[in-house]
Structures are given as C-alpha cells and as structure tokens.
C-alpha cells in the first residue's frame, strides 16, 4: 500500500500505520515524498514493513515498537529515538542523536551518523557503517554501538554498561571510557549480531570500549572528571 | 560572669562549620528538599478582603468554584481537575512505591492529578491515580511509548526550581533491584541524570519534540513544559511558542530529592517574582488562561494557593508539603532522625535513602512505616484543608470562582514583595520599579 505525503497529511498516515487492522493482511507500506517532515512513522507498534522513499526530518521512527522501517535517504535528528523493538535501516546519513535512549531493537545507519549517536542508549543495538560524530554513546547505559568507520572526540563519555565497538580510529575517549579487551566472548557476541543481520564483517577487526566504572560513586579522587 | 562573645557577621558559626566540613571532606554537600534561606514569598502578601466597594460571598452557602481545565489549547482530551492543587513530579526511586501510591490515592480522592518523575511510571501509581501526568526528562529513565499512551498528560521537564540548569542524582543506596531495572542501570551505583535532553536543544527543537509526542499519542494528551525559575518571562514565551498546552513554573524554593546545597540555595529566583514574570509573558502574548500556568515552589497553605491564583496562576503544584502530609519530618522514630544527624522539623536527608518515616526510601523495613492507604487519607485531608482555605479567602474577596482572584485583591508587606509581585505596598499606592506608577 502506498501513501504519498504530498497528498495525504502526515497525521492521517501515522494514524493509519499506528492502528493497523490486525484482521487485514496489509503488512507492507511505502511512503513517498517525505520531504523532510518530522516524526514520520513515530509511535508504530505492529510488525509491519515500511519503506520511506526520500529524506526525513527529526524523530523518524521515534519510539518504534516492532515495525521494520527502511529510509531511502538521510534522516534528521533523533532517528529511532527511544526505540523499544523492531528494526530501522537508514540508507543515507543520520543527523545528531541517532538512536538516542533506545531501549531495544536494531538501528542500522549505512552512511555516517553525526554527534551524540547512541546518547543515553538503554539496550538498543546501533550499527553505523560509516563514522560517528563527537560525544557518541554519551552516558550510554546498555546495548551495543558498533561503528565500522571512525569515531570523533569524547567517545563514550560517562558511559555506564553499554559496549562500544569501533573498527576505525577513535579521536579521543570521554571521561571514564577506556579500551577493553576484545576477548572470545565479545568476539562471539559481535559475530552473532553480524550473522543475524546478514552483515559480512569480522568481529575481530573491532576494538572494544566501555566503562572504567570509576565514576560510579561520587569520590573526591574523581573530581576532575565530574 | 556572662562571656562577652560577638559572632562574626561574615563568618557566623554555621559558615565556620561548613568551612570545616569542606576542609575535611573536599566535596560539596548534597541534600534533599528546598532552600532553607529566607526569600520574599507569599507570606509577604495579604488579601485586602471585601469592603464597601466589594461584596463578600456567604461562606458555605454561595458557590465558589475550584475546578480547572488544563490543556485545552491543542490536546483533544484536556483534563478537568476538581481543585487547582496538583501533586508535583517526584521520582520513583527518590520516593518508595508506597509513597507514590499514597500520593495517587490522596490526589484521586480530591479529583486532582499526580505526576511521575525521573524513573518512569510504576503500576502502583498508575493504578491509584485518576489523573497521572507522565514526565519526559533528560535521562528518559523508564520512558516508553506504552506508558506514554497510558498517561493523562505529558510533562516535558526542562528544569526544576531547586536546580535550574542541573541534572538529577540518586545515590547508590537508593538504587535497589527494581529501581535499577526500571532505569536500565547497575544496582547500587551513584546515578547521575543528564541536565540537557538527549535529542533536542532550544525552543525550535522543542516544538518538533512536542509534535512527535503528539503524533505518538494521537494529539490527545495535554503537553506541559516544566521550567525552573531562571528567566521565566523568556522561558514562558518560548514554551508557548513551542506549542505547550500548559507551562509549569517551579520557583527556587522548590524541593528536590538530592542536589548540591550550593545549587539549592544559590540558583534560580524566588517563586513570587518568577510567577509575576511568567504571567506578564502570557498576558503579552494574549495567552493568559489559554495556556494554563501551574506554579510551584514553597506552596504550603490555602493562603499560598489563593495568592498564587490571584497573581495569575491557573493552578499550583506541591511536592515537599505533600511529602509532609505523608509524615515527612513528623516527630516519629526520633532515634532514626538522630542517626542521620538531624531532628524532626529539620530533616533534609532524602538523598540518604534512610528516611525515618518511610517516604523517601527503598528500604523495605523503613518503607513499611508508610501505609499507602493511611498516607492517601492524610494527603486527602491536607488537600481538602487547602481547598477550604482557598475558598474562604476567595469568598472573602467576593469571588465565586477561585480564578477570579486578582492582583487588585492583594497588598504587599515589604518593598521587595511589592516589587516582585507588582502589587502596592500596604497602605500606599507604591509599586517599586513599576514604570507606569
Ligand atoms: C523528593 C522529591 C523528588 C523530586 N523529583 C522530581 C522529579 O523526578 N522530576 C521533577 O521534575 N521534579 C522533581 N521534584 C521537584 C518537584 O516536582 C517540584 O518541582 C517541587 O517539589 C515543588 O516545590 P515544593 O517542594 O516546595 O512544593 C522532586 C521534589 C522532591 C521533594
Ligand atoms: S523525613 Fe524522609 S522525606 Fe522527609 S526530609 Fe527526611 S528523609 Fe526526606
């Protein structure tokens, strides 16, 4: 089923996709002419496939649950923010805060992602095939940020228990973020993610970063990092 | 013979003690509740009452409406509260589940709303709250679209009066298994909440964020924007521009669960001045009463509520006082206050997790000290008292609706309050600093 966002209001389209008639067999949708509108496909909650043909504005696929959404274009700030489950694939580049606070599901960005990618992430898997901007995985709590390219400065600042994997160069690590051993267990875990997503990539080429856990308690010794 | 002692004005004993503490510990003090210093407040205003030119209404006989509708600017389902006194957002984590449930019970019994906090929505509070406002905070702990849809309104928290510009903290002793799981964090760590939202900065972004939240919730829920009293005139203007249905303004006296003492006492402006600035902004935009204004920060009595409404607020919100109705600072379990190094009436130890009366704790033994049903009744009684006091004052000023109270019903007792509230100093027609005077 096709929706032309030049002809139909976003509210109507979102409303339709948010309230899928479960008896109906329609499960595949295509949205044309998104023209950078904001909150396209925000709040979807069913297992449906949506293809968006063009660029989207802020919060595309925001708070997604279960839906598979593919954007054939670039996305604005906060793509898949606070996603719970499902899969979002961006064929182009992503602006700031991609996958911010995501709790679950998978976000794949085939191009680059700007600053604060994976900020405060809470369990989501984010794969960026290009590079990520500064302060990515800031205060990241849980989940995996996997970067095939490079990471800009202050990666993983104040990180909690999320894991960061980077294949390329890391300009600098943020407060309390350190390089960690990439052991068998981590290699297997990462290979499993690649396999599930049919991504031909080798985990052992990646370095792993995570929390030194020194900021977990307010202590005088850590003052310079607060 | 009496010693001839003279205290230093610049270094009174409390200051000397703090210098000694700082020299020993090397780190700032963290504590709970609001500012302890004296600032101009509602006590510095009085109502004029009725006279020859204003007729009072008969107490108990003539109706005095207290209901208020919040969020009818854009939301399809605005909420109608029976009283203009709401319960402020206080996180599960800072408060125990029994306290959250008690707040829900008390508020619901009076037909008003309660609010989640930094830590998500618990089933106890959703179950016990007739109207529940769901907060979207920078940390996004526990945020999920199912709860968003279950909420009756959504409150985007930009700041709090106790710490405009500061993030939250919850010390490790309060992060038990359930709190940790809701926040997706390890148990027992000192947890910091971000001070800025992760996916928007500034009013233009906020407008888009509001649009997203409305899209996810079918444009049904009123959207509140909560700001600490930093620059209320501009913040109110920008919140209205961003599309808020309701502005929540929290003055510097506002309580907190845990913040640096230096922040609580030295950042933000008093509720009195903040409220007037915010009302000015709404009036200039011709949005007064169209975008509702909820004021908080040091509201204790029906007199405070009445004065806030007279100055132009549509409703008030209470945090510390609601906790006190649940027995915060009550003279019970004295020995446990002493263990914390304090006494009933002086306690601000919410951050420790060892609340002697079971309000601000996750300790199962302490939590049992607060029965949610009894707590709910106490809060209901307290809210009922505030409402009766409010109606009494409104009738005395000849008003059949509490929101008909107006600045002209007020006089100020101090020059500071006259200037901040922009009402004349009692016995004069002088409003300091007011250009048209
Ligand atoms: C224990 C406690 C916890 C609080 N937690 C939050 C919170 O999670 N989110 C928030 O916006 N404000 C929080 N606040 C601030 C209140 O929402 C409210 O702004 C303040 O308490 C109002 O001032 P009052 O305490 O003088 O009534 C908290 C306050 C207290 C006392
Ligand atoms: S009595 Fe409990 S709720 Fe009240 S200030 Fe002390 S610790 Fe906080």
XYZ file of C-alpha atoms and ligand atoms in Angstrom:
702
model
C 0.000 0.000 0.000
C 1.309 3.453 -0.927
C 0.969 6.788 0.796
C 2.019 9.963 -0.942
C 2.899 12.525 1.714
C 2.381 15.245 -0.865
C -1.271 14.300 -0.989
C -2.041 12.889 2.443
C -1.423 14.579 5.756
C 1.254 13.038 7.958
C -1.252 12.776 10.821
C -3.510 10.566 8.706
C -0.630 8.394 7.528
C 0.834 7.954 11.007
C -2.602 7.276 12.407
C -3.181 4.547 9.843
C 0.182 2.908 10.483
C -0.218 3.171 14.257
C -3.582 1.414 14.217
C -3.161 -1.477 11.835
C -6.247 -3.603 11.450
C -4.930 -6.965 12.592
C -7.530 -8.874 10.532
C -6.353 -7.178 7.373
C -3.373 -8.745 5.641
C -1.772 -5.488 4.617
C 1.686 -5.523 6.126
C 3.839 -3.685 3.575
C 3.706 0.048 3.068
C 5.575 2.617 1.047
C 5.719 6.327 1.832
C 6.733 8.676 -0.959
C 7.609 12.383 -0.841
C 8.502 12.574 2.859
C 10.229 15.919 2.119
C 11.937 16.138 5.477
C 8.756 16.082 7.525
C 9.211 15.422 11.233
C 8.009 12.418 13.253
C 7.301 10.252 10.234
C 6.423 6.736 11.451
C 6.717 7.786 15.098
C 4.939 5.519 17.556
C 4.372 2.492 15.300
C 3.559 -0.628 17.284
C 2.937 -3.528 14.906
C 5.082 -5.893 12.887
C 4.835 -4.111 9.553
C 7.326 -3.168 6.852
C 7.514 0.463 5.868
C 9.748 1.853 3.146
C 10.242 5.598 3.072
C 11.379 6.948 -0.285
C 13.329 10.103 0.482
C 14.723 12.216 3.306
C 13.049 12.595 6.677
C 13.203 15.275 9.379
C 13.528 14.861 13.148
C 12.442 11.781 15.100
C 11.690 9.483 12.195
C 10.564 6.121 13.685
C 10.600 7.672 17.174
C 9.747 5.184 19.957
C 9.277 2.420 17.408
C 7.884 -0.930 18.576
C 8.158 -3.998 16.333
C 7.989 -2.252 12.927
C 10.690 -2.610 10.256
C 11.332 0.741 8.673
C 13.750 1.466 5.841
C 14.575 5.041 4.878
C 15.957 5.520 1.375
C 17.517 8.855 2.178
C 19.032 10.840 5.027
C 17.401 11.303 8.416
C 17.276 14.301 10.751
C 17.926 14.487 14.482
C 16.884 11.615 16.756
C 16.055 8.861 14.279
C 14.542 5.906 16.183
C 14.862 7.807 19.453
C 13.765 5.707 22.420
C 13.080 2.720 20.135
C 11.776 -0.304 22.030
C 11.973 -3.067 19.401
C 11.892 -3.650 15.638
C 14.417 -2.531 13.060
C 15.197 0.793 11.416
C 17.579 0.999 8.465
C 18.821 4.325 7.111
C 20.354 4.092 3.660
C 21.890 7.568 3.860
C 23.389 9.601 6.710
C 21.900 10.443 10.082
C 21.955 13.737 11.962
C 22.578 14.112 15.708
C 21.363 11.827 18.476
C 20.594 8.834 16.270
C 19.087 6.057 18.383
C 19.099 8.285 21.483
C 17.887 6.495 24.638
C 16.847 3.432 22.589
C 15.751 0.516 24.760
C 15.783 -2.269 22.207
C 15.641 -3.266 18.551
C 18.258 -2.522 15.901
C 19.182 0.710 14.163
C 21.440 0.442 11.126
C 22.855 3.552 9.514
C 24.574 2.802 6.237
C 26.216 6.216 5.970
C 27.639 8.376 8.767
C 25.963 9.442 11.986
C 26.566 12.874 13.485
C 27.335 13.757 17.103
C 25.788 12.057 20.131
C 24.871 8.906 18.276
C 23.537 6.469 20.879
C 23.357 9.075 23.635
C 21.888 7.545 26.835
C 21.125 4.313 24.951
C 19.422 1.730 27.154
C 19.650 -1.581 25.329
C 19.387 -0.873 21.598
C 21.929 -2.178 19.051
C 23.170 0.590 16.778
C 25.337 -0.211 13.754
C 26.888 2.666 11.855
C 28.595 1.604 8.652
C 30.303 4.977 8.296
C 31.702 7.132 11.108
C 30.165 8.737 14.186
C 30.491 12.321 15.449
C 31.723 13.602 18.803
C 30.243 12.591 22.142
C 28.720 9.439 20.733
C 27.465 6.968 23.353
C 27.467 9.762 25.951
C 26.085 8.296 29.210
C 25.253 5.112 27.293
C 23.691 2.655 29.704
C 23.150 -0.622 27.890
C 23.278 -2.120 24.389
C 25.917 -2.025 21.647
C 27.182 0.816 19.484
C 29.080 -0.714 16.567
C 30.997 1.661 14.327
C 32.578 0.425 11.107
C 34.351 3.719 10.385
C 35.915 6.205 12.825
C 34.680 7.890 15.981
C 35.195 11.583 16.698
C 36.273 13.023 20.066
C 34.972 12.100 23.523
C 33.558 8.747 22.578
C 31.632 7.103 25.408
C 31.882 9.980 27.857
C 30.461 8.978 31.276
C 29.423 5.627 29.861
C 27.692 3.031 32.029
C 27.373 -0.602 30.887
C 26.874 -0.187 27.125
C 29.547 -1.643 24.831
C 31.195 0.256 22.013
C 32.976 -1.461 19.115
C 34.941 0.579 16.596
C 36.800 -0.701 13.552
C 38.461 2.560 12.550
C 40.208 5.280 14.517
C 38.933 6.874 17.724
C 39.918 10.509 18.020
C 39.600 10.530 21.816
C 37.724 8.804 24.602
C 35.490 10.718 27.007
C 35.598 10.671 30.809
C 35.635 7.161 32.297
C 35.648 5.418 28.906
C 38.538 3.019 28.285
C 39.605 0.472 25.731
C 38.719 -3.016 26.925
C 39.948 -6.445 25.988
C 38.231 -7.908 22.960
C 38.070 -11.476 24.215
C 36.467 -14.606 22.765
C 33.141 -13.866 24.414
C 32.954 -10.382 22.926
C 34.052 -11.604 19.515
C 31.365 -14.272 19.560
C 28.705 -11.836 20.700
C 29.563 -9.375 17.974
C 29.810 -12.054 15.289
C 26.375 -13.247 16.349
C 24.940 -9.778 15.780
C 26.568 -9.615 12.321
C 25.292 -13.045 11.431
C 21.738 -12.315 12.483
C 21.755 -9.212 10.357
C 23.494 -10.876 7.395
C 26.362 -8.438 7.567
C 29.617 -9.826 6.137
C 32.001 -8.424 8.736
C 34.546 -9.890 11.143
C 34.265 -9.047 14.804
C 37.952 -9.481 15.472
C 38.755 -6.392 13.402
C 36.982 -4.232 16.009
C 38.303 -2.743 19.211
C 36.063 -2.618 22.244
C 35.470 0.329 24.589
C 33.478 0.569 27.800
C 33.268 1.985 31.293
C 36.215 2.088 33.669
C 33.461 2.324 36.326
C 35.403 4.951 38.229
C 32.548 7.455 38.211
C 30.026 5.030 39.663
C 30.457 6.585 43.083
C 30.958 10.244 43.980
C 34.520 10.366 45.235
C 36.976 13.182 45.775
C 39.560 11.354 43.686
C 37.319 11.671 40.622
C 36.604 15.384 40.966
C 38.402 16.343 37.785
C 36.026 14.157 35.780
C 32.740 15.479 37.176
C 30.007 36.190 84.564
C 28.452 36.245 81.111
C 31.077 35.932 78.403
C 31.325 38.869 76.042
C 31.015 36.917 72.795
C 30.420 38.543 69.462
C 29.654 36.451 66.421
C 31.268 37.381 63.113
C 28.643 38.765 60.739
C 30.599 37.436 57.774
C 31.537 34.181 59.455
C 28.650 33.105 61.682
C 29.053 29.678 63.329
C 27.102 27.923 60.544
C 29.542 29.260 57.956
C 32.543 28.261 60.045
C 31.097 24.749 60.426
C 30.650 24.458 56.667
C 34.242 25.578 56.054
C 35.433 22.908 58.485
C 33.276 20.280 56.808
C 34.536 21.268 53.356
C 38.137 21.217 54.572
C 37.643 17.694 55.911
C 35.675 16.190 53.065
C 36.785 18.065 49.950
C 33.422 17.782 48.238
C 30.145 19.699 48.155
C 27.151 18.880 50.308
C 24.274 17.009 48.714
C 20.822 17.142 50.302
C 17.092 16.997 49.692
C 14.071 19.375 49.907
C 14.192 23.095 49.107
C 16.056 26.295 50.000
C 16.440 26.982 53.707
C 17.322 30.651 53.371
C 14.702 33.389 53.685
C 13.482 34.824 50.409
C 10.484 37.073 49.676
C 7.449 34.799 49.474
C 3.664 34.649 49.654
C 3.788 35.443 53.394
C 4.844 38.929 52.336
C 1.444 39.490 50.700
C -2.003 39.920 52.283
C -5.507 39.923 50.855
C -7.494 43.114 51.255
C -10.821 41.330 51.747
C -14.220 42.814 50.953
C -15.321 46.290 51.966
C -17.778 48.967 50.882
C -16.879 48.575 47.235
C -16.525 44.743 47.133
C -19.155 42.380 48.464
C -18.133 39.149 50.120
C -19.861 35.862 49.375
C -21.612 33.928 52.077
C -19.357 31.161 53.369
C -20.729 27.606 52.816
C -23.857 28.872 51.028
C -22.732 30.707 47.962
C -20.833 28.547 45.499
C -17.152 29.090 44.926
C -15.853 27.036 42.020
C -12.447 25.446 42.316
C -12.309 23.308 39.178
C -9.856 23.985 36.399
C -9.353 22.665 32.876
C -5.770 22.060 31.833
C -4.577 21.600 28.283
C -7.421 22.784 26.060
C -5.128 24.667 23.691
C -4.257 21.758 21.376
C -4.979 18.478 23.190
C -8.085 16.526 22.187
C -8.518 15.332 25.767
C -7.764 18.138 28.219
C -8.045 17.220 31.886
C -10.560 18.714 34.273
C -9.394 18.827 37.866
C -11.783 19.439 40.766
C -9.227 21.528 42.626
C -6.382 23.717 41.338
C -3.800 21.962 43.505
C -1.781 19.209 41.830
C 0.909 16.855 43.081
C 4.344 17.586 41.599
C 6.584 15.071 39.856
C 8.628 13.072 42.313
C 10.522 10.101 41.069
C 10.026 6.505 41.994
C 13.495 5.880 43.283
C 13.608 9.077 45.273
C 10.283 8.054 46.818
C 9.281 4.497 47.622
C 6.405 2.706 45.934
C 4.157 3.176 48.996
C 4.687 6.928 48.931
C 3.888 7.053 45.205
C 0.738 5.045 45.790
C -0.299 7.232 48.728
C 0.131 10.357 46.582
C -2.037 8.798 43.885
C -4.734 7.833 46.371
C -4.871 11.211 48.086
C -4.859 13.182 44.844
C -7.501 10.972 43.226
C -9.789 11.254 46.237
C -9.737 15.020 45.698
C -10.126 14.817 41.930
C -6.696 16.123 41.126
C -3.582 14.843 39.382
C -0.309 13.383 40.431
C 2.892 13.189 38.409
C 5.560 10.541 37.748
C 9.219 11.594 37.916
C 12.742 10.761 36.919
C 12.476 6.971 36.891
C 9.354 6.112 34.970
C 5.791 5.126 35.778
C 5.056 2.433 38.354
C 1.955 0.317 38.174
C 1.118 1.323 41.761
C 0.881 4.981 40.871
C -0.931 4.424 37.569
C -3.370 2.161 39.383
C -4.008 4.607 42.200
C -4.041 7.843 40.185
C -7.172 9.083 38.471
C -5.131 11.639 36.544
C -1.464 10.873 36.034
C 0.972 13.237 34.361
C 3.940 11.394 32.816
C 7.266 13.204 32.821
C 9.691 13.199 29.915
C 13.036 14.090 31.440
C 16.562 14.369 30.042
C 17.500 10.955 31.466
C 14.465 9.236 29.889
C 14.694 6.588 32.600
C 11.787 4.208 32.190
C 10.387 6.170 29.237
C 8.354 4.022 26.883
C 5.505 4.591 24.435
C 3.068 2.259 26.220
C 3.234 4.328 29.395
C 3.091 7.489 27.310
C -0.233 6.322 25.923
C -1.462 5.365 29.414
C -0.784 8.857 30.771
C -3.412 11.585 31.062
C -0.898 14.313 30.258
C 2.783 14.567 29.366
C 5.203 16.917 31.114
C 8.461 17.762 29.366
C 10.878 18.706 32.114
C 13.369 21.352 31.102
C 14.321 22.254 34.640
C 13.438 22.321 38.306
C 13.360 25.309 40.660
C 15.762 23.701 43.111
C 18.382 23.374 40.366
C 17.690 25.184 37.091
C 20.486 24.003 34.824
C 21.320 20.921 36.855
C 20.700 17.247 36.265
C 19.424 14.779 38.804
C 21.253 12.474 41.119
C 20.190 9.414 43.001
C 22.747 7.989 45.354
C 23.597 4.307 45.236
C 21.907 3.383 48.490
C 18.548 4.043 46.802
C 19.224 2.085 43.620
C 17.788 -1.300 44.517
C 16.949 -4.052 42.045
C 13.585 -2.652 40.951
C 14.789 0.945 40.597
C 17.895 -0.234 38.724
C 15.853 -2.367 36.318
C 13.440 0.483 35.558
C 16.384 2.756 34.774
C 18.476 0.143 32.908
C 21.395 0.776 35.295
C 23.521 -1.383 37.566
C 22.320 -1.711 41.174
C 23.938 0.383 43.888
C 25.783 2.992 41.808
C 25.546 6.743 42.386
C 23.451 7.633 39.441
C 23.529 10.921 37.571
C 20.770 12.179 35.288
C 21.680 14.409 32.381
C 20.858 18.115 32.609
C 20.011 18.510 28.904
C 17.679 16.496 26.762
C 19.472 13.965 24.570
C 17.627 14.745 21.349
C 16.746 18.408 21.384
C 18.215 21.748 22.369
C 16.411 25.072 22.278
C 12.854 26.147 21.555
C 12.811 25.326 17.841
C 13.740 21.726 18.533
C 11.277 21.602 21.415
C 8.474 22.488 19.046
C 9.350 19.447 16.940
C 9.684 17.234 20.021
C 6.202 18.265 21.102
C 4.927 17.437 17.634
C 6.452 13.953 17.881
C 4.877 13.299 21.287
C 1.513 14.422 19.953
C 1.892 12.171 16.910
C 2.650 9.172 19.144
C -0.355 9.868 21.373
C -2.885 10.843 18.688
C -2.892 14.515 19.722
C -4.960 13.533 22.774
C -2.763 14.387 25.736
C -2.120 17.846 27.102
C 1.578 18.639 26.879
C 3.085 20.544 29.786
C 6.517 22.152 29.736
C 8.155 22.462 33.164
C 10.865 25.041 33.749
C 12.862 26.086 36.783
C 12.627 29.787 37.639
C 15.655 31.069 35.771
C 14.335 33.506 33.146
C 10.595 32.931 33.470
C 9.496 35.697 31.123
C 11.509 34.310 28.218
C 11.059 30.650 29.140
C 7.290 31.061 29.268
C 7.288 32.883 25.949
C 9.399 30.177 24.326
C 7.343 27.330 25.807
C 4.183 28.919 24.400
C 5.864 29.381 21.049
C 6.966 25.748 21.069
C 3.324 24.722 21.414
C 2.922 23.851 25.100
C -0.621 23.452 26.386
C 0.456 24.144 29.951
C 3.525 25.822 31.468
C 4.745 24.543 34.833
C 6.997 27.011 36.608
C 8.996 25.919 39.653
C 10.459 28.654 41.876
C 13.788 28.468 43.689
C 12.211 27.258 46.931
C 11.060 24.099 45.166
C 12.091 20.795 46.687
C 14.371 18.138 45.266
C 15.318 14.587 46.195
C 19.070 15.158 46.044
C 21.019 18.168 44.803
C 24.120 20.092 45.769
C 23.282 22.503 48.599
C 25.038 25.320 46.722
C 22.623 24.791 43.827
C 19.513 24.695 46.033
C 20.410 27.921 47.814
C 22.029 29.974 45.049
C 20.463 29.271 41.650
C 17.096 30.471 40.427
C 14.745 33.226 41.540
C 12.002 33.107 44.183
C 8.563 31.805 43.245
C 6.964 35.199 43.875
C 8.976 37.118 41.267
C 9.020 34.215 38.841
C 5.237 33.890 38.842
C 4.710 37.541 38.009
C 7.185 37.442 35.132
C 5.533 34.369 33.688
C 2.039 35.900 33.908
C 3.401 39.029 32.211
C 4.630 36.906 29.328
C 1.307 35.092 28.944
C -0.635 38.362 29.016
C 1.606 39.983 26.456
C 1.092 37.000 24.163
C -2.653 37.149 24.814
C -2.332 33.597 26.066
C -3.202 34.081 29.728
C -5.778 31.399 30.664
C -5.407 29.901 27.152
C -2.100 28.282 28.013
C -2.529 27.387 31.667
C 0.144 28.193 34.211
C 0.942 25.893 37.130
C 3.209 27.388 39.765
C 5.217 25.511 42.381
C 7.994 26.086 44.867
C 7.164 26.546 48.530
C 3.363 26.227 48.451
C 2.202 25.250 51.961
C -1.261 26.590 52.707
C -4.576 27.620 51.201
C -3.351 31.211 51.576
C -0.341 30.458 49.361
C -2.629 28.848 46.785
C -5.045 31.795 46.835
C -2.249 34.341 46.453
C -0.697 32.375 43.580
C -4.054 32.296 41.792
C -4.633 35.990 42.476
C -1.306 36.725 40.824
C -2.469 34.871 37.723
C -1.623 31.182 38.080
C -4.275 28.678 36.993
C -3.183 26.030 39.461
C -0.377 25.173 41.860
C 1.715 22.117 42.358
C 3.092 20.783 45.641
C 5.997 18.482 46.393
C 7.528 18.998 49.852
C 4.190 19.788 51.515
C 2.627 16.633 50.045
C 5.502 14.599 51.496
C 4.945 16.299 54.840
C 1.290 15.267 54.691
C 2.650 11.705 54.436
C 4.650 12.344 57.642
C 7.928 13.727 56.308
C 9.600 15.481 59.248
C 6.945 14.184 61.689
C 8.008 13.598 65.270
C 8.109 9.805 64.990
C 11.065 7.418 65.133
C 13.202 10.184 66.682
C 16.172 7.862 67.129
C 16.339 7.317 63.366
C 16.439 11.048 62.692
C 19.252 11.224 65.231
C 21.177 8.512 63.420
C 21.077 10.756 60.373
C 22.379 13.628 62.498
C 19.137 15.573 62.410
C 15.790 16.036 64.169
C 12.125 16.112 63.177
C 11.473 19.530 61.674
C 14.999 19.890 60.281
C 15.402 16.776 58.143
C 16.517 17.161 54.531
C 18.057 13.712 54.241
C 16.000 12.291 51.358
C 19.264 11.594 49.495
C 20.411 9.055 52.102
C 17.640 6.561 51.445
C 17.219 6.213 55.229
C 14.035 8.240 55.592
C 12.843 7.693 59.174
C 9.160 7.815 58.169
C 9.343 5.590 55.077
C 8.607 8.239 52.440
C 11.910 8.775 50.619
C 13.382 5.296 50.843
C 13.665 1.957 49.085
C 14.489 0.102 52.313
C 11.684 -2.452 52.827
C 11.777 -2.117 56.627
C 11.561 1.676 56.591
C 9.029 1.677 53.765
C 6.581 -0.310 55.898
C 6.305 2.751 58.134
C 4.164 4.355 55.459
C 0.880 2.621 54.827
C -0.323 3.843 51.417
C -3.983 3.827 52.421
C -3.415 5.873 55.583
C -0.989 8.113 53.714
C -3.579 8.660 50.991
C -6.144 9.698 53.601
C -3.751 12.140 55.217
C -2.976 13.719 51.856
C -6.684 13.925 51.055
C -7.319 15.692 54.374
C -4.493 18.096 53.721
C -5.675 18.895 50.188
C -9.190 19.319 51.481
C -7.945 21.821 54.085
C -6.059 23.790 51.444
C -9.169 23.871 49.278
C -11.415 25.100 52.104
C -8.893 27.794 52.992
C -8.670 28.819 49.363
C -12.459 29.078 49.052
C -12.703 31.035 52.294
C -10.259 33.613 51.012
C -11.892 33.768 47.593
C -15.356 34.349 49.123
C -13.951 36.982 51.457
C -12.779 38.798 48.360
C -16.190 38.411 46.725
C -15.228 35.721 44.206
C -17.487 32.879 43.075
C -14.607 31.214 41.260
C -11.144 30.959 42.765
C -9.626 32.008 39.487
C -11.429 35.343 39.684
C -8.993 36.340 42.420
C -6.827 39.147 41.026
C -3.744 41.178 41.871
C -6.040 44.053 42.918
C -7.110 41.887 45.880
C -3.560 41.928 47.247
C -1.232 44.260 49.116
C 2.438 43.730 49.951
C 4.029 43.907 53.382
C 7.559 44.526 52.180
C 9.097 46.653 49.471
C 10.745 43.555 47.970
C 7.471 41.668 47.698
C 5.726 44.746 46.274
C 8.337 44.979 43.544
C 8.382 41.259 42.777
C 4.641 40.635 42.848
C 3.852 44.076 41.415
C 1.203 44.888 43.996
C 1.278 48.079 46.070
C 2.969 48.229 49.411
C 0.173 48.034 52.016
C -1.227 51.449 52.862
C 0.328 53.106 49.812
C -0.170 53.072 46.080
C 3.534 52.475 45.557
C 4.852 49.625 43.451
C 8.620 49.945 43.393
C 10.212 49.638 39.980
C 6.933 49.726 38.066
C 7.209 52.143 35.145
C 3.544 53.217 34.926
C 3.465 54.204 38.560
C 11.662 14.085 46.771
C 11.476 14.922 45.565
C 11.660 14.355 44.315
C 11.500 15.122 43.161
N 11.648 14.536 41.938
C 11.404 15.264 40.818
C 11.422 14.662 39.539
O 11.668 13.466 39.404
N 11.139 15.422 38.456
C 10.822 16.759 38.586
O 10.548 17.419 37.591
N 10.805 17.354 39.781
C 11.069 16.634 40.897
N 10.970 17.247 42.117
C 10.538 18.654 42.189
C 9.020 18.740 42.284
O 8.417 18.261 41.106
C 8.522 20.172 42.476
O 9.004 20.965 41.425
C 8.902 20.788 43.793
O 8.894 19.839 44.804
C 7.940 21.909 44.128
O 8.317 22.627 45.238
P 7.846 22.291 46.736
O 8.618 21.079 47.117
O 8.250 23.470 47.513
O 6.382 22.049 46.724
C 11.153 16.493 43.276
C 10.967 17.055 44.553
C 11.124 16.295 45.679
C 10.903 16.948 47.023
S 11.702 12.763 56.744
Fe 12.143 11.498 54.960
S 11.133 12.572 53.278
Fe 11.306 13.991 54.956
S 13.210 15.120 54.609
Fe 13.697 13.403 55.996
S 14.340 11.791 54.592
Fe 13.273 13.289 53.316
